[in-house]
Amino acid sequence: MLQYFTTGKNGLLTTPDDHHDQPYWINVERPTSTEIDQLVTQFDLPKDYLTAILDDAEVSRAEQLSTTQSSQPILIVMQYPKLTTSKLGYLEFQVYPFALILVDQVVITVSNYLVLSQARDPPLISLGLDFSGSSLVEPYRK
């Protein structure tokens, strides 16, 4: 799924009516082979920049970060935590790859999972966690 974002007249992030307008950010979630091919062609990207995130075991790395040529796309692959339930029913965090690609005044974010549409963390109360008496929380209650 491709989502296009740009800044509106008020300076806020909006979705353009026509994605052929110059977007500043393209968010890609669970990319299809057609979407991958479209972005590779449109931005002249190496295909592995987009397919790397399809492997859950992909390691964090950066490519072309120290390049002096602004025409070269930059890739940063990071890991992000996602709260899951194990087969035994325990809550645990799994990490998954997330790509950040910088090219031609456009930021492209790529994930094999729904990130933006599930951006809210579950409330701590629903997990049965109580940090009210924690010394870690106290300094931030001012």
PDB file of N, CA and C in Angstrom, residues 3 8 10 20-21 25 41 47 53 57-58 62 67 75 103 105 108 117 121 123 140-141:
ATOM      1  N   GLN A   3       1.130   5.311   0.414  1.00  0.00           N
ATOM      2  CA  GLN A   3       0.456   6.495   0.945  1.00  0.00           C
ATOM      3  C   GLN A   3       1.340   7.690   0.643  1.00  0.00           C
ATOM      4  N   GLY A   8       0.433  20.966   3.216  1.00  0.00           N
ATOM      5  CA  GLY A   8      -0.636  21.784   2.663  1.00  0.00           C
ATOM      6  C   GLY A   8      -0.310  23.265   2.762  1.00  0.00           C
ATOM      7  N   ASN A  10      -1.428  25.357   4.767  1.00  0.00           N
ATOM      8  CA  ASN A  10      -1.293  25.768   6.164  1.00  0.00           C
ATOM      9  C   ASN A  10      -0.024  25.226   6.805  1.00  0.00           C
ATOM     10  N   HIS A  20       0.402  12.607  -8.113  1.00  0.00           N
ATOM     11  CA  HIS A  20       1.431  13.048  -9.050  1.00  0.00           C
ATOM     12  C   HIS A  20       1.958  14.430  -8.677  1.00  0.00           C
ATOM     13  N   ASP A  21       1.258  15.113  -7.726  1.00  0.00           N
ATOM     14  CA  ASP A  21       1.844  16.322  -7.158  1.00  0.00           C
ATOM     15  C   ASP A  21       3.123  15.895  -6.454  1.00  0.00           C
ATOM     16  N   TRP A  25       6.741  12.846   1.314  1.00  0.00           N
ATOM     17  CA  TRP A  25       6.888  11.587   2.033  1.00  0.00           C
ATOM     18  C   TRP A  25       5.979  10.555   1.380  1.00  0.00           C
ATOM     19  N   THR A  41      11.436   2.174 -10.603  1.00  0.00           N
ATOM     20  CA  THR A  41      11.469   2.901 -11.863  1.00  0.00           C
ATOM     21  C   THR A  41      11.356   4.407 -11.652  1.00  0.00           C
ATOM     22  N   LYS A  47      16.672  -2.230  -6.353  1.00  0.00           N
ATOM     23  CA  LYS A  47      15.490  -2.983  -5.926  1.00  0.00           C
ATOM     24  C   LYS A  47      15.627  -3.505  -4.491  1.00  0.00           C
ATOM     25  N   ILE A  53      13.219  -5.172   3.445  1.00  0.00           N
ATOM     26  CA  ILE A  53      12.322  -5.239   4.598  1.00  0.00           C
ATOM     27  C   ILE A  53      11.378  -6.438   4.542  1.00  0.00           C
ATOM     28  N   ALA A  57      14.352 -10.920   9.332  1.00  0.00           N
ATOM     29  CA  ALA A  57      15.663 -11.029   9.976  1.00  0.00           C
ATOM     30  C   ALA A  57      16.673 -10.021   9.411  1.00  0.00           C
ATOM     31  N   GLU A  58      16.218  -9.110   8.583  1.00  0.00           N
ATOM     32  CA  GLU A  58      17.122  -8.098   8.001  1.00  0.00           C
ATOM     33  C   GLU A  58      17.779  -7.287   9.110  1.00  0.00           C
ATOM     34  N   ALA A  62      23.221   1.012   6.918  1.00  0.00           N
ATOM     35  CA  ALA A  62      23.070   2.227   6.124  1.00  0.00           C
ATOM     36  C   ALA A  62      23.900   2.066   4.856  1.00  0.00           C
ATOM     37  N   THR A  67      27.923   9.484   1.048  1.00  0.00           N
ATOM     38  CA  THR A  67      28.127   9.880  -0.340  1.00  0.00           C
ATOM     39  C   THR A  67      28.109  11.401  -0.481  1.00  0.00           C
ATOM     40  N   LEU A  75      19.969   4.809   1.916  1.00  0.00           N
ATOM     41  CA  LEU A  75      19.151   3.799   2.587  1.00  0.00           C
ATOM     42  C   LEU A  75      19.586   3.668   4.033  1.00  0.00           C
ATOM     43  N   VAL A 103      15.695  10.359  -1.207  1.00  0.00           N
ATOM     44  CA  VAL A 103      16.011  10.547  -2.621  1.00  0.00           C
ATOM     45  C   VAL A 103      15.256  11.760  -3.173  1.00  0.00           C
ATOM     46  N   GLN A 105      14.514  15.019  -2.747  1.00  0.00           N
ATOM     47  CA  GLN A 105      13.558  15.807  -1.976  1.00  0.00           C
ATOM     48  C   GLN A 105      12.363  14.996  -1.471  1.00  0.00           C
ATOM     49  N   ILE A 108      11.065   8.206   1.661  1.00  0.00           N
ATOM     50  CA  ILE A 108      10.256   7.001   1.463  1.00  0.00           C
ATOM     51  C   ILE A 108      10.483   6.106   2.681  1.00  0.00           C
ATOM     52  N   SER A 117      -0.968   2.755  10.339  1.00  0.00           N
ATOM     53  CA  SER A 117      -2.347   2.465  10.684  1.00  0.00           C
ATOM     54  C   SER A 117      -2.477   1.798  12.054  1.00  0.00           C
ATOM     55  N   ASP A 121       0.263   2.603  20.629  1.00  0.00           N
ATOM     56  CA  ASP A 121       0.694   1.524  21.520  1.00  0.00           C
ATOM     57  C   ASP A 121      -0.483   1.128  22.385  1.00  0.00           C
ATOM     58  N   PRO A 123      -2.574   0.621  25.621  1.00  0.00           N
ATOM     59  CA  PRO A 123      -2.446   1.281  26.917  1.00  0.00           C
ATOM     60  C   PRO A 123      -1.812   0.344  27.939  1.00  0.00           C
ATOM     61  N   TYR A 140       9.105  12.410  36.431  1.00  0.00           N
ATOM     62  CA  TYR A 140       8.383  12.978  35.310  1.00  0.00           C
ATOM     63  C   TYR A 140       6.990  13.455  35.670  1.00  0.00           C
ATOM     64  N   ARG A 141       6.612  13.422  36.900  1.00  0.00           N
ATOM     65  CA  ARG A 141       5.263  13.808  37.324  1.00  0.00           C
ATOM     66  C   ARG A 141       5.159  15.279  37.697  1.00  0.00           C
TER      67      ARG A 141
END
